[in-house]
Short mmCIF file of C-alpha atoms in Angstrom, two decimals:
data_model
loop_
_atom_site.label_atom_id
_atom_site.label_comp_id
_atom_site.label_asym_id
_atom_site.label_seq_id
_atom_site.Cartn_x
_atom_site.Cartn_y
_atom_site.Cartn_z
CA MET A 1 83.68 -82.27 -37.26
CA LYS A 2 85.95 -83.76 -39.89
CA MET A 3 83.95 -86.86 -41.61
CA LEU A 4 86.16 -89.65 -40.59
CA PRO A 5 87.01 -92.80 -42.92
CA THR A 6 85.87 -96.23 -42.52
CA ILE A 7 88.15 -99.14 -41.63
CA PHE A 8 88.20 -102.97 -42.04
CA VAL A 9 91.16 -104.91 -39.72
CA SER A 10 91.83 -108.56 -39.92
CA HIS A 11 92.34 -108.97 -36.22
CA GLY A 12 94.03 -112.56 -36.18
CA ALA A 13 94.33 -114.33 -32.90
CA PRO A 14 93.87 -112.94 -29.68
CA THR A 15 97.61 -113.65 -28.79
CA LEU A 16 98.48 -111.45 -31.17
CA VAL A 17 98.30 -108.63 -28.39
CA LEU A 18 101.21 -110.33 -26.85
CA ASP A 19 103.68 -110.83 -29.90
CA LYS A 20 104.88 -106.95 -30.52
CA GLN A 21 106.85 -108.18 -33.28
CA ALA A 22 104.46 -109.18 -35.84
CA GLU A 23 103.66 -107.46 -38.74
CA THR A 24 100.20 -107.04 -37.73
CA SER A 25 100.79 -105.64 -34.45
CA LYS A 26 103.30 -103.41 -35.89
CA PHE A 27 100.74 -101.79 -38.40
CA PHE A 28 97.89 -101.64 -35.82
CA ARG A 29 100.40 -99.56 -33.49
CA ALA A 30 101.25 -97.22 -36.90
CA LEU A 31 97.30 -96.84 -37.43
CA GLY A 32 96.10 -95.37 -34.14
CA PRO A 33 97.74 -91.97 -34.84
CA GLN A 34 96.37 -91.38 -38.16
CA LEU A 35 92.63 -91.78 -36.75
CA THR A 36 91.18 -89.04 -33.98
CA PRO A 37 87.43 -90.40 -33.44
CA ARG A 38 85.69 -89.23 -30.38
CA ALA A 39 83.92 -92.89 -30.43
CA ILE A 40 84.20 -96.14 -31.73
CA LEU A 41 81.71 -98.72 -33.76
CA CYS A 42 83.29 -102.05 -34.00
CA VAL A 43 81.38 -104.72 -35.76
CA THR A 44 82.77 -107.74 -34.22
CA ALA A 45 83.10 -111.42 -36.18
CA HIS A 46 82.91 -112.74 -32.57
CA TRP A 47 79.22 -111.45 -31.92
CA GLU A 48 76.98 -113.31 -33.87
CA THR A 49 73.05 -112.78 -34.06
CA HIS A 50 70.11 -114.08 -36.50
CA GLY A 51 67.49 -111.69 -38.15
CA GLY A 52 69.26 -108.73 -37.23
CA VAL A 53 72.19 -107.00 -35.57
CA ARG A 54 72.62 -105.97 -31.69
CA VAL A 55 74.55 -103.22 -30.11
CA SER A 56 75.57 -102.97 -26.69
CA MET A 57 74.45 -100.55 -24.53
CA ALA A 58 77.32 -100.91 -21.73
CA ALA A 59 78.61 -98.00 -19.74
CA HIS A 60 81.49 -100.11 -18.77
CA PRO A 61 81.77 -103.34 -20.94
CA GLU A 62 83.49 -105.93 -19.31
CA MET A 63 86.01 -108.38 -20.95
CA ILE A 64 84.90 -111.68 -22.85
CA TYR A 65 87.61 -114.11 -23.08
CA ASP A 66 85.91 -115.97 -25.85
CA PHE A 67 88.53 -118.91 -26.37
CA HIS A 68 90.05 -121.81 -24.47
CA GLY A 69 93.57 -123.41 -24.00
CA PHE A 70 95.54 -120.38 -24.26
CA PRO A 71 98.52 -119.20 -21.80
CA GLU A 72 96.97 -118.00 -18.45
CA GLU A 73 98.06 -114.18 -18.81
CA MET A 74 95.27 -113.83 -22.08
CA TYR A 75 93.04 -114.33 -19.21
CA ARG A 76 94.34 -111.48 -17.48
CA LEU A 77 94.46 -109.22 -20.22
CA ASP A 78 92.03 -105.98 -19.81
CA TYR A 79 90.96 -103.14 -22.17
CA PRO A 80 89.02 -100.79 -19.96
CA ALA A 81 87.75 -98.57 -22.50
CA PRO A 82 84.34 -96.98 -21.47
CA GLY A 83 81.21 -97.87 -23.81
CA ALA A 84 79.27 -95.07 -25.23
CA PRO A 85 75.09 -95.81 -25.14
CA GLU A 86 74.46 -92.62 -26.65
CA VAL A 87 76.16 -93.49 -29.77
CA ALA A 88 74.70 -97.06 -29.60
CA ARG A 89 71.17 -95.29 -29.49
CA ARG A 90 72.12 -93.01 -32.44
CA ALA A 91 72.93 -96.07 -34.62
CA ILE A 92 69.51 -97.72 -33.60
CA ALA A 93 67.73 -94.58 -34.70
CA LEU A 94 69.81 -94.18 -37.93
CA ALA A 95 69.25 -97.94 -38.64
CA ALA A 96 65.41 -97.32 -37.88
CA GLU A 97 65.15 -94.71 -40.43
CA HIS A 98 66.23 -97.20 -43.43
CA GLY A 99 63.92 -99.70 -42.05
CA ILE A 100 66.75 -101.77 -40.41
CA ALA A 101 65.95 -102.88 -37.01
CA VAL A 102 69.02 -103.01 -34.51
CA GLU A 103 68.67 -103.92 -31.40
CA ALA A 104 70.05 -102.77 -28.05
CA ASP A 105 72.09 -105.09 -25.58
CA ALA A 106 72.40 -103.98 -21.87
CA ASN A 107 75.33 -106.15 -21.15
CA ARG A 108 77.56 -106.88 -24.28
CA GLY A 109 80.93 -106.84 -23.17
CA PHE A 110 84.08 -106.85 -25.23
CA ASP A 111 84.85 -110.23 -27.26
CA HIS A 112 88.58 -110.46 -28.85
CA GLY A 113 87.44 -109.39 -32.25
CA VAL A 114 87.41 -105.90 -30.53
CA TRP A 115 89.97 -106.03 -27.69
CA THR A 116 92.62 -107.67 -29.89
CA PRO A 117 93.28 -104.71 -32.23
CA LEU A 118 92.08 -101.90 -30.18
CA MET A 119 94.69 -102.82 -27.51
CA ALA A 120 97.27 -102.22 -30.39
CA ILE A 121 95.28 -99.25 -32.16
CA PHE A 122 94.18 -97.45 -29.10
CA PRO A 123 96.38 -98.61 -26.26
CA GLU A 124 95.26 -95.92 -24.05
CA ALA A 125 91.63 -96.97 -23.80
CA GLU A 126 90.33 -93.74 -23.34
CA ILE A 127 88.05 -93.61 -26.55
CA PRO A 128 84.60 -94.76 -25.86
CA VAL A 129 83.53 -98.13 -27.82
CA VAL A 130 80.57 -99.70 -29.01
CA SER A 131 80.14 -103.36 -29.98
CA MET A 132 78.19 -104.48 -33.12
CA SER A 133 76.85 -107.82 -34.02
CA VAL A 134 76.80 -109.81 -37.71
CA ALA A 135 73.83 -111.25 -38.63
CA VAL A 136 74.96 -114.70 -39.78
CA ASN A 137 71.80 -115.26 -41.69
CA ARG A 138 71.69 -112.25 -43.78
CA SER A 139 73.49 -111.24 -46.81
CA ALA A 140 76.75 -109.05 -47.54
CA GLN A 141 74.29 -106.68 -49.35
CA TRP A 142 71.99 -106.22 -46.18
CA HIS A 143 75.17 -105.34 -44.14
CA ILE A 144 76.20 -102.90 -46.75
CA ASP A 145 72.74 -101.47 -46.49
CA LEU A 146 72.99 -101.35 -42.72
CA GLY A 147 76.38 -99.31 -43.29
CA ARG A 148 74.76 -96.85 -45.61
CA ALA A 149 72.27 -96.00 -42.66
CA LEU A 150 74.93 -95.55 -40.32
CA MET A 151 76.81 -93.02 -42.77
CA PRO A 152 76.03 -90.04 -40.61
CA LEU A 153 77.87 -91.05 -37.37
CA ARG A 154 81.39 -90.52 -39.69
CA GLU A 155 80.42 -87.07 -39.15
CA GLU A 156 79.65 -86.73 -35.58
CA GLY A 157 83.58 -88.22 -34.97
CA VAL A 158 82.51 -92.02 -34.99
CA LEU A 159 84.79 -94.44 -36.44
CA ILE A 160 83.36 -97.48 -38.18
CA MET A 161 85.44 -100.24 -37.82
CA GLY A 162 85.10 -103.75 -39.31
CA SER A 163 86.88 -106.63 -37.27
CA GLY A 164 87.16 -109.93 -38.70
CA ASN A 165 89.56 -111.60 -41.30
CA ALA A 166 90.09 -111.38 -44.91
CA THR A 167 90.26 -115.14 -45.24
CA HIS A 168 89.13 -117.28 -42.47
CA ASN A 169 89.22 -121.37 -42.51
CA LEU A 170 90.80 -122.56 -39.01
CA ARG A 171 89.92 -126.20 -39.87
CA ALA A 172 92.62 -125.95 -42.82
CA VAL A 173 95.13 -124.23 -40.64
CA PHE A 174 95.07 -126.99 -38.41
CA SER A 175 95.40 -129.59 -41.26
CA PRO A 176 98.50 -129.63 -42.97
CA GLY A 177 97.71 -131.19 -46.31
CA HIS A 178 94.76 -128.69 -46.45
CA ARG A 179 96.73 -126.11 -45.40
CA GLN A 180 99.15 -126.68 -48.27
CA ALA A 181 96.15 -127.27 -50.65
CA LEU A 182 94.78 -123.68 -49.65
CA ALA A 183 97.79 -121.65 -49.86
CA ASP A 184 97.53 -120.55 -53.57
CA PRO A 185 93.67 -120.10 -53.25
CA SER A 186 93.76 -118.06 -50.37
CA ARG A 187 96.25 -115.55 -52.02
CA GLN A 188 93.64 -115.62 -55.26
CA PHE A 189 90.74 -114.63 -53.00
CA ALA A 190 92.88 -111.99 -51.28
CA THR A 191 93.95 -110.41 -54.54
CA TRP A 192 90.60 -110.60 -55.68
CA LEU A 193 89.27 -108.59 -52.51
CA ALA A 194 92.03 -106.05 -52.64
CA GLU A 195 91.50 -105.12 -56.44
CA ARG A 196 87.54 -104.94 -55.70
CA ILE A 197 87.78 -102.66 -52.87
CA GLU A 198 90.42 -100.60 -54.88
CA ALA A 199 87.97 -99.99 -57.73
CA GLY A 200 85.02 -99.15 -55.31
CA ASP A 201 83.20 -102.09 -57.21
CA VAL A 202 80.84 -102.79 -54.56
CA ALA A 203 78.52 -104.78 -56.32
CA ALA A 204 80.68 -107.56 -56.84
CA LEU A 205 81.72 -107.34 -53.44
CA ALA A 206 77.97 -107.90 -52.59
CA ASP A 207 78.30 -110.71 -54.95
CA PHE A 208 81.32 -112.19 -53.54
CA GLU A 209 80.38 -115.46 -52.72
CA ARG A 210 79.43 -116.07 -56.58
CA GLN A 211 82.11 -113.90 -58.15
CA ALA A 212 85.26 -114.40 -55.60
CA PRO A 213 87.36 -117.28 -56.54
CA PHE A 214 87.63 -119.79 -53.88
CA ALA A 215 85.40 -117.83 -51.56
CA ARG A 216 83.49 -120.60 -49.76
CA GLU A 217 87.13 -122.38 -49.44
CA ASN A 218 88.18 -119.41 -47.66
CA HIS A 219 85.14 -118.48 -45.87
CA PRO A 220 83.44 -121.47 -45.09
CA THR A 221 81.20 -119.28 -42.92
CA PRO A 222 80.43 -115.95 -43.26
CA ASP A 223 81.24 -114.83 -39.95
CA HIS A 224 84.67 -113.44 -40.38
CA ILE A 225 84.00 -111.58 -43.72
CA LEU A 226 80.62 -109.99 -42.68
CA PRO A 227 82.35 -107.12 -40.92
CA LEU A 228 83.86 -105.93 -44.03
CA PHE A 229 80.27 -104.99 -45.05
CA VAL A 230 79.52 -102.26 -43.00
CA PRO A 231 82.31 -100.00 -43.15
CA LEU A 232 82.11 -100.46 -47.03
CA GLY A 233 78.82 -99.66 -47.05
CA ALA A 234 79.32 -96.46 -45.08
CA ALA A 235 81.96 -95.19 -47.32
CA GLY A 236 79.32 -94.44 -49.61
CA PRO A 237 78.21 -95.56 -53.25
CA ASP A 238 80.76 -97.13 -55.31
CA ALA A 239 83.46 -95.40 -52.76
CA PRO A 240 87.19 -96.97 -53.41
CA GLY A 241 89.16 -97.97 -50.74
CA THR A 242 92.96 -98.33 -49.88
CA VAL A 243 94.62 -101.48 -48.91
CA LEU A 244 96.37 -100.39 -45.69
CA HIS A 245 98.09 -103.38 -44.71
CA ASP A 246 98.72 -106.75 -46.46
CA ASP A 247 100.27 -109.72 -44.73
CA PHE A 248 99.76 -113.73 -44.57
CA VAL A 249 100.13 -115.87 -41.27
CA PHE A 250 99.86 -119.60 -40.94
CA ASP A 251 100.47 -119.47 -44.78
CA ILE A 252 96.21 -119.28 -45.34
CA LEU A 253 95.17 -116.57 -43.04
CA SER A 254 94.90 -112.86 -44.61
CA MET A 255 95.85 -109.81 -42.30
CA ALA A 256 94.63 -107.46 -44.66
CA ALA A 257 93.18 -104.04 -43.59
CA TYR A 258 91.25 -101.47 -45.84
CA ARG A 259 90.15 -97.81 -45.52
CA TRP A 260 87.57 -95.88 -47.22
CA ASP A 261 87.84 -92.18 -46.77
#
């Protein structure tokens, strides 16, 4: 079986699924035909754990509407893709071979970090999906090492996908003055991130909190950047990546997406 690429996508707000004209929606729809996985392992920013990560073992994952105050139709959305317990078990075994503990979660469903992009990328919902959490008290390097452990999945037809946001400061989004002040710093951070990914500079990326300009301003908490490091690690040592998509919404939220072959 041909080795699959790994990808990271910025999923944005869950209402993106209703906005068919958004540039990121158009990008997602064009991305799906380029990928032919038998299963997907999606590392999602909206499943936070501590110490280690968890994977969903659910055969029929339910929808998780992890937001409040949205239009009623948002709570009727459904993404009925099956789970893939065998892929989850394989991920647990591969991680264990590298001394990384990954725990099973029998009941975890699809949060919007999973279904927001997948509804557009693979709208038929026929490809089995496994969700994986991020360990918010672990480093970028720890998640890179986890990705390295999961590399064999790429040869087994599993698409390793991170879903977060290249920049993510929601407090600034809802503060006009703060948003204006962050407009240029957010682009500086996004540019640094893209350049380091294209250069395959994994060491710099692992140390982004110290090396990237305005890292803390763009990621006050690590949850939305950590999903990037698993597909980065699964790409292999110092593998260069490609910028697939580059767009901003609300002036400061980068919707960038990256691919590693």
